[in-house]
Coordinates of C-alpha atoms (C1' of nucleotides) in Angstrom, one line a residue:
Chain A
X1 CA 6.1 1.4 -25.8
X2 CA 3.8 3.2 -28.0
X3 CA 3.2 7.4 -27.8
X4 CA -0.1 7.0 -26.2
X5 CA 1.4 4.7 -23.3
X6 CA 4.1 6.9 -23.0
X7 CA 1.1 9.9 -22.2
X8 CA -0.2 7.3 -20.0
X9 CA 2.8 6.8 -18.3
X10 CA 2.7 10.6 -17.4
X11 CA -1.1 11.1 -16.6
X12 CA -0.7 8.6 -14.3
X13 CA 2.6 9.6 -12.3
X14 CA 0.7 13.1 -12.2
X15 CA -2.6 11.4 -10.7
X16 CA -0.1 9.9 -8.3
X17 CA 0.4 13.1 -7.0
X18 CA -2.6 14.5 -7.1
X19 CA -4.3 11.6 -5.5
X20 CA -1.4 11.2 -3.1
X21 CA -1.6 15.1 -2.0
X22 CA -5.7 14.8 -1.5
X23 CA -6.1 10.9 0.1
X24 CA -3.3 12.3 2.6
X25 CA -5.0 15.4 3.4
X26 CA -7.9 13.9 3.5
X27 CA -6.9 11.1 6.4
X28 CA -4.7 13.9 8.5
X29 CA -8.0 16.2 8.6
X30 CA -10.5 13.2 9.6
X31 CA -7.6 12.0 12.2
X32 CA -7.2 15.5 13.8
X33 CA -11.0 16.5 13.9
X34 CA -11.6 12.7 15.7
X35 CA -8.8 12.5 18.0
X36 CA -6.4 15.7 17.8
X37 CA -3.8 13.0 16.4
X38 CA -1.2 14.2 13.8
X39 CA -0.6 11.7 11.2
X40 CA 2.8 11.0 12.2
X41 CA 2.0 10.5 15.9
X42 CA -0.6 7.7 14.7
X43 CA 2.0 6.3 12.7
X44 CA 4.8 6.2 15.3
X45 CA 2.1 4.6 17.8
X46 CA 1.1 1.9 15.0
X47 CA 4.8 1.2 14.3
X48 CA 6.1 1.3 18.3
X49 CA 2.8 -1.5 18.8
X50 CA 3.9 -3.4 15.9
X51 CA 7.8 -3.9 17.5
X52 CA 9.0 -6.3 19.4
X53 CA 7.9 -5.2 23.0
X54 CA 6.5 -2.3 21.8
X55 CA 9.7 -0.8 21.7
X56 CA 12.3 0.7 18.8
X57 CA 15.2 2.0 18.5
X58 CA 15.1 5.7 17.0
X59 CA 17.0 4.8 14.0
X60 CA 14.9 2.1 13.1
X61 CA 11.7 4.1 13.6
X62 CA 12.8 6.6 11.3
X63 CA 13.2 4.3 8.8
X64 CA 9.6 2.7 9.2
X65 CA 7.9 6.0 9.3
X66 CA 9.8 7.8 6.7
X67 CA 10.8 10.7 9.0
X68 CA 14.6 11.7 9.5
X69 CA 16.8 11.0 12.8
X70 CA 16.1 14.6 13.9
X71 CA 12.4 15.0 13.3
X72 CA 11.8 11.2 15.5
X73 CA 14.1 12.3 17.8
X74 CA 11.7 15.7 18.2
X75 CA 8.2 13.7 18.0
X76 CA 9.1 11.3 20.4
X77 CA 9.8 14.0 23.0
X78 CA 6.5 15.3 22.6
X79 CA 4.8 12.2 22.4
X80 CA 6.5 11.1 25.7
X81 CA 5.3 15.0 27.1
X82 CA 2.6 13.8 26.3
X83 CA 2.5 10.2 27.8
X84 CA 2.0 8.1 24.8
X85 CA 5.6 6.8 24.5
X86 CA 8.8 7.2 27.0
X87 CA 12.4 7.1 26.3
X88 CA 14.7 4.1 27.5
X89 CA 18.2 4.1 27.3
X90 CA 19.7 0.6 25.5
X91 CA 21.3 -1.2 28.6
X92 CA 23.6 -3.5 25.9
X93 CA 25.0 0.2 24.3
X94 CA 25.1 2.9 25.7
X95 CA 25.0 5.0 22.7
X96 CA 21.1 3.9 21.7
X97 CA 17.8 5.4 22.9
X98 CA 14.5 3.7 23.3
X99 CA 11.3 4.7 22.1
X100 CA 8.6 2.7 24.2
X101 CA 4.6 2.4 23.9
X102 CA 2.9 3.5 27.1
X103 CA 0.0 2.0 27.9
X104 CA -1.7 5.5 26.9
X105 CA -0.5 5.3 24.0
X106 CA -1.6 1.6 23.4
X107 CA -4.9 2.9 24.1
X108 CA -4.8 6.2 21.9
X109 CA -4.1 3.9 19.0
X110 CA -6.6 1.4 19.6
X111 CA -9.2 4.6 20.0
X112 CA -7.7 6.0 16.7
X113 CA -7.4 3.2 14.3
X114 CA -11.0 2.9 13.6
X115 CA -11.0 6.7 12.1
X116 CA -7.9 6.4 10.1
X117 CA -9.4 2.3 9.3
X118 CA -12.3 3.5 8.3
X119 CA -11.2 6.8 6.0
X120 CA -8.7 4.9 3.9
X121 CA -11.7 2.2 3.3
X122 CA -14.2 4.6 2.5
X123 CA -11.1 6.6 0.3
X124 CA -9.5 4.5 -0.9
X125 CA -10.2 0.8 -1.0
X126 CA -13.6 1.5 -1.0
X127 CA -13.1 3.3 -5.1
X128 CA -11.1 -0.1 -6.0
X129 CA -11.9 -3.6 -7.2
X130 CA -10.0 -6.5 -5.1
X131 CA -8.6 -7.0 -8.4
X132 CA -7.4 -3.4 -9.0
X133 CA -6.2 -3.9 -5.2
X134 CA -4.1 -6.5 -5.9
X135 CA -2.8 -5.4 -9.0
X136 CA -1.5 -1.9 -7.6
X137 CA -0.2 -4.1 -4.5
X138 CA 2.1 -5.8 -6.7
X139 CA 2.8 -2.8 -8.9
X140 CA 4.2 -0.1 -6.2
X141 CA 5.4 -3.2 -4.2
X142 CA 8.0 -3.6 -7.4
X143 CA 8.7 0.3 -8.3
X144 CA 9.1 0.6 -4.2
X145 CA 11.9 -2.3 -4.3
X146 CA 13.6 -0.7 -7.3
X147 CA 13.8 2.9 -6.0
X148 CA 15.0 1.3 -3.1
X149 CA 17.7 -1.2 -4.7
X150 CA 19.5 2.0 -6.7
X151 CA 22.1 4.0 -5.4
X152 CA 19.8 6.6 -3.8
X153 CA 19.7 9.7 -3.0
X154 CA 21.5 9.6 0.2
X155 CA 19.1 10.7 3.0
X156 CA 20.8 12.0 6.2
X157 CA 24.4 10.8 5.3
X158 CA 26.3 8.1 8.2
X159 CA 28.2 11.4 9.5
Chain B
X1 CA -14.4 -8.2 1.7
X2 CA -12.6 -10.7 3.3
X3 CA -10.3 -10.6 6.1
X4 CA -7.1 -11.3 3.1
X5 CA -8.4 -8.3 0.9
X6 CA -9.0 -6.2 4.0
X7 CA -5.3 -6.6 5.0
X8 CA -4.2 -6.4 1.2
X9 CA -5.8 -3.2 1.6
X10 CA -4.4 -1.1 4.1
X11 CA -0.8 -2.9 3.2
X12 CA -1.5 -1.4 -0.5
X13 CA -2.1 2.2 1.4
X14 CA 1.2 2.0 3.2
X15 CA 3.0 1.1 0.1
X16 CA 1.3 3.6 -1.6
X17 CA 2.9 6.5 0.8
X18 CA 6.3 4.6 0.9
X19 CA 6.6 4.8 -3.0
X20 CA 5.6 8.1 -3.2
X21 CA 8.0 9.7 -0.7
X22 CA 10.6 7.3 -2.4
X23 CA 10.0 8.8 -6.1
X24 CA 9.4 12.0 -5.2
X25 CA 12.8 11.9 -3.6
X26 CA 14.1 10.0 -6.4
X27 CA 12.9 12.6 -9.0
X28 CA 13.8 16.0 -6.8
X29 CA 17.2 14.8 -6.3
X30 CA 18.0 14.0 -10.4
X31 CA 16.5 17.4 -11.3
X32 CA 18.5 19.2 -8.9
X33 CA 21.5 17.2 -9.8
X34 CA 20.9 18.0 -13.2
X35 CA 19.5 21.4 -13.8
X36 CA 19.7 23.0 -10.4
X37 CA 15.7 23.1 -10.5
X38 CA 13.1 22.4 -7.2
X39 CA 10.5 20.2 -8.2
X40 CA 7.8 23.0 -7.3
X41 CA 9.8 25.2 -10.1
X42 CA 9.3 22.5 -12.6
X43 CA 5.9 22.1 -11.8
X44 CA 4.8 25.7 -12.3
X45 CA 6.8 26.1 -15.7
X46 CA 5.0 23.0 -17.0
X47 CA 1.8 24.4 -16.1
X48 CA 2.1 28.1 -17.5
X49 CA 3.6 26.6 -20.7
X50 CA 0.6 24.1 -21.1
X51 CA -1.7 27.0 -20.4
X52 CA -3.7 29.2 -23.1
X53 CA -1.2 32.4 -24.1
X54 CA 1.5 30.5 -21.4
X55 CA -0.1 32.6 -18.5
X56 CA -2.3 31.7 -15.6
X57 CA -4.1 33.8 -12.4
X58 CA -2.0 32.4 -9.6
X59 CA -5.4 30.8 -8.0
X60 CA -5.8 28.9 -10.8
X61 CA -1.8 27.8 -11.0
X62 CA -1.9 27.3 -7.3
X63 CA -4.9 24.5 -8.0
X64 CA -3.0 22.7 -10.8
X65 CA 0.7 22.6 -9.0
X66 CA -1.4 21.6 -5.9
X67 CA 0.3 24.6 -3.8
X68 CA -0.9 27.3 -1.6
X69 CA -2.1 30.7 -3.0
X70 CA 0.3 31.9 -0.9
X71 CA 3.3 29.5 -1.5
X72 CA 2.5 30.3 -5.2
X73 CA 2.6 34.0 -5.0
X74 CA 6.0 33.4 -3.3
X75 CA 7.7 31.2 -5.5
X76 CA 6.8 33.1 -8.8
X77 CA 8.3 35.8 -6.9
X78 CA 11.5 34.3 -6.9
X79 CA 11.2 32.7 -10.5
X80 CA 10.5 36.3 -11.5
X81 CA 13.7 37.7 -10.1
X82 CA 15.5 34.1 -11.4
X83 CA 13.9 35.2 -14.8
X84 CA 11.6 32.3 -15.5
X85 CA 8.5 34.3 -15.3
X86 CA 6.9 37.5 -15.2
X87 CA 4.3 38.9 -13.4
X88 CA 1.4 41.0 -15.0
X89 CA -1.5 42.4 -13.8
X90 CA -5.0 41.8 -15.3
X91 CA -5.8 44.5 -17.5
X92 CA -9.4 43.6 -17.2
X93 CA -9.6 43.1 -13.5
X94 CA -7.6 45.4 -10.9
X95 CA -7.8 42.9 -8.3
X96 CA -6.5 39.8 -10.8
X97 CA -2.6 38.9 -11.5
X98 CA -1.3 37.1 -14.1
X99 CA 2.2 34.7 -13.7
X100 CA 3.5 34.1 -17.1
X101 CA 6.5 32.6 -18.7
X102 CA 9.2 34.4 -20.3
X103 CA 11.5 32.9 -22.9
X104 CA 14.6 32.0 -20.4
X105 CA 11.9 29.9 -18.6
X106 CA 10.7 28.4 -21.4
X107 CA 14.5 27.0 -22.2
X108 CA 14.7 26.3 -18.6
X109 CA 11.8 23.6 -19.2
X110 CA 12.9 22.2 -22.5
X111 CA 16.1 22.1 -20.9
X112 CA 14.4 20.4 -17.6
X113 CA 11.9 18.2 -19.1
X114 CA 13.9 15.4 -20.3
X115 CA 15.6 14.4 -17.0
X116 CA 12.3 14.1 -15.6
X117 CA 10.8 12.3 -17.7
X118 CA 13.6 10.1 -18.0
X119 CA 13.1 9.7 -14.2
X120 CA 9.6 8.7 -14.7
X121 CA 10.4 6.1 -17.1
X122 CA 13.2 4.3 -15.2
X123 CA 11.2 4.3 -12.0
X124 CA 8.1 4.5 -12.6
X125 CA 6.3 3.7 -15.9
X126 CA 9.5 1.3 -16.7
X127 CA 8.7 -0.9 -13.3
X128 CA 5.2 -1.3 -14.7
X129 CA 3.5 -3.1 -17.4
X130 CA 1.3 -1.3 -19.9
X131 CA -1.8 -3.5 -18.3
X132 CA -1.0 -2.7 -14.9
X133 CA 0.0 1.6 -15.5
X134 CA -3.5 1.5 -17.8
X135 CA -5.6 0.0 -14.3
X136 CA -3.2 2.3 -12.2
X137 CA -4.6 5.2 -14.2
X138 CA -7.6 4.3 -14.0
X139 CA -7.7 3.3 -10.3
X140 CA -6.2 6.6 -9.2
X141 CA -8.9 8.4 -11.5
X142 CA -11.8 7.3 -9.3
X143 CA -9.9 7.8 -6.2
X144 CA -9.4 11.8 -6.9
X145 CA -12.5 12.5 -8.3
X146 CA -14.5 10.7 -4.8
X147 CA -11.8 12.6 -2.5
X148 CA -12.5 15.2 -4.4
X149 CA -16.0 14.6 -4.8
X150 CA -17.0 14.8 -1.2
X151 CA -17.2 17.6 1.1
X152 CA -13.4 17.8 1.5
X153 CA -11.3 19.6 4.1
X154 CA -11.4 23.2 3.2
X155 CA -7.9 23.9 2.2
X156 CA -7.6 27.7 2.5
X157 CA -11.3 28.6 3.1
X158 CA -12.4 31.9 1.0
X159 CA -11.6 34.9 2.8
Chain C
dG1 C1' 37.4 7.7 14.6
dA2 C1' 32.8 5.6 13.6
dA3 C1' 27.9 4.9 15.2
dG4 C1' 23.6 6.5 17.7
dA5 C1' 21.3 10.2 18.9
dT6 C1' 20.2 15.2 19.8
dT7 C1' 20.5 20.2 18.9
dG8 C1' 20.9 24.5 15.9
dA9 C1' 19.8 26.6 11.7
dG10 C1' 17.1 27.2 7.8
dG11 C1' 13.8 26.2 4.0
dG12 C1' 9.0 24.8 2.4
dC13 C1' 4.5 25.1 3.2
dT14 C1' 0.0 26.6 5.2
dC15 C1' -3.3 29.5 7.9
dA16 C1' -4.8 33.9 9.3
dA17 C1' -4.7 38.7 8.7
dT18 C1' -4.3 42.5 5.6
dC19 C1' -4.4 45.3 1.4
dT20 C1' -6.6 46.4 -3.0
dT21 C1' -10.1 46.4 -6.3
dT22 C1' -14.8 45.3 -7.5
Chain D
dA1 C1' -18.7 43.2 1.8
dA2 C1' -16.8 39.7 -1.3
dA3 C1' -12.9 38.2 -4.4
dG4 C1' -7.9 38.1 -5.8
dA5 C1' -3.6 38.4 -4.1
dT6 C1' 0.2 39.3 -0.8
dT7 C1' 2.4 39.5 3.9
dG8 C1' 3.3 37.9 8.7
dA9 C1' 3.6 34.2 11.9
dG10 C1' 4.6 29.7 12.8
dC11 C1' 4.8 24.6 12.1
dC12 C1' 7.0 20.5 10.0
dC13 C1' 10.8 18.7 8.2
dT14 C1' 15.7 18.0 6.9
dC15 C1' 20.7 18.9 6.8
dA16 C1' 24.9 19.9 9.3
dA17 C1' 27.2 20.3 13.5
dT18 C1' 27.8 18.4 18.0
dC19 C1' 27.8 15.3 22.0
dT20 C1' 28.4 10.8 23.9
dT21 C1' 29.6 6.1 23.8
dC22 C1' 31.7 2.3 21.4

DNA sequence: GAAGATTGAGGGCTCAATCTTT
DNA sequence: AAAGATTGAGCCCTCAATCTTC
């Protein structure tokens, strides 16, 4: 690797982060001024339609949405307060906990989608060739799979 | 667009944030392993050092670390009393402060810089091929300059 | 005692209000 | 009264401790 790809390297890891901090800030404000949705309700919604009977365990939710235990745990209280999901306790272990789509909540999704749809199209697939598309699919798809294959930093340790 | 590319799309978006909580993770947890040193921390000692006479108004740092006015007035606060940095008024303009880097945090970033750049090149750059980081860099380019092109969320309105 | 989940405590960050200088 | 900066209030998030069930 030459000195110039080396710079490269680094220019672009920073316009990783710059992009990253302005596309998400970007979709949150378009999301909230639309439909008064935090970014992390809409994802919990998209990830609870997605599941098998629209239902996940909290564990498993964290990991989809990239939020810890605790913070699920908090946002699904709310979000049932608030009718969108409810809690249902595992009849096969007594230890798990539900988190279950409401039919509000289908419907808040399906009335939300087409905002946050339609900003990362116009933000960011709309800037990039199909080509460029695919190749920065492939790309993060591999640096994703190695960060996740190493030892990691452990998130929220087993005890 | 086709249905495919649509799809490629939004899947290219969710890997997008996935990698980018991953490798932010990745790289906090190596620097604080290493040198005892927040990301943030790094951040503002690369910028001051980078910048004419190693100073900067703490607007203008706040834009380049992509922080607050506010969280940047507090964390050179603290750098200050770890030694790192200085504060000093504007000599020119009463209303104007300066954050600028003393020696110590000058060694601090030599000390600093290597561990994360060699976290960059392991799982970032190193994951990549020069083709794909050189479209990567250009990709991300377009994206940050239309988000920040366009009328934009006002983060932290004037007054 | 380990696993799933929730609760308590605390840090990081932003917005709004305030203070100072222009 | 506008601009630069700091302070006060409060949200979001995580870690550690705790509770319950296996």
């Amino acid at each position: 690797m030459t000195r110039e790809d080396r710079d490269v390297g680094v220019a672009t890891w920073a316009l990783f982060l710059r992009t990253h901090a302005a596309l998400v800030a970007r979709l949150e404000h378009e999301l909230d001024e639309a439909r008064r949705l935090p970014l992390p309700w809409y994802d919990v919604l998209l990830e609870l339609n997605a599941a098998q009977g629209r239902r996940l365990r909290m564990q498993e939710l964290g990991n989809r949405v990239v939020l810890s235990r605790s913070r699920v745990s908090r946002i699904v209280d709310e979000m049932a307060r608030a009718g969108l999901a409810r809690r249902e306790p595992d009849p096969a272990d007594g230890r798990g906990s539900y988190a279950v789509l409401t039919d509000t909540g289908r419907s808040a999704l399906h009335d939300a989608a087409p905002v946050y749809l339609h900003g990362i199209a116009t933000y960011f697939t709309g800037q990039l060739s199909d080509a460029e598309l695919q190749i920065m699919h492939d790309a993060l798809r591999r640096v994703l799979e190695y960060a996740g294959s190493t030892p990691a930093p452990p998130k929220q340790p087993s005890g």
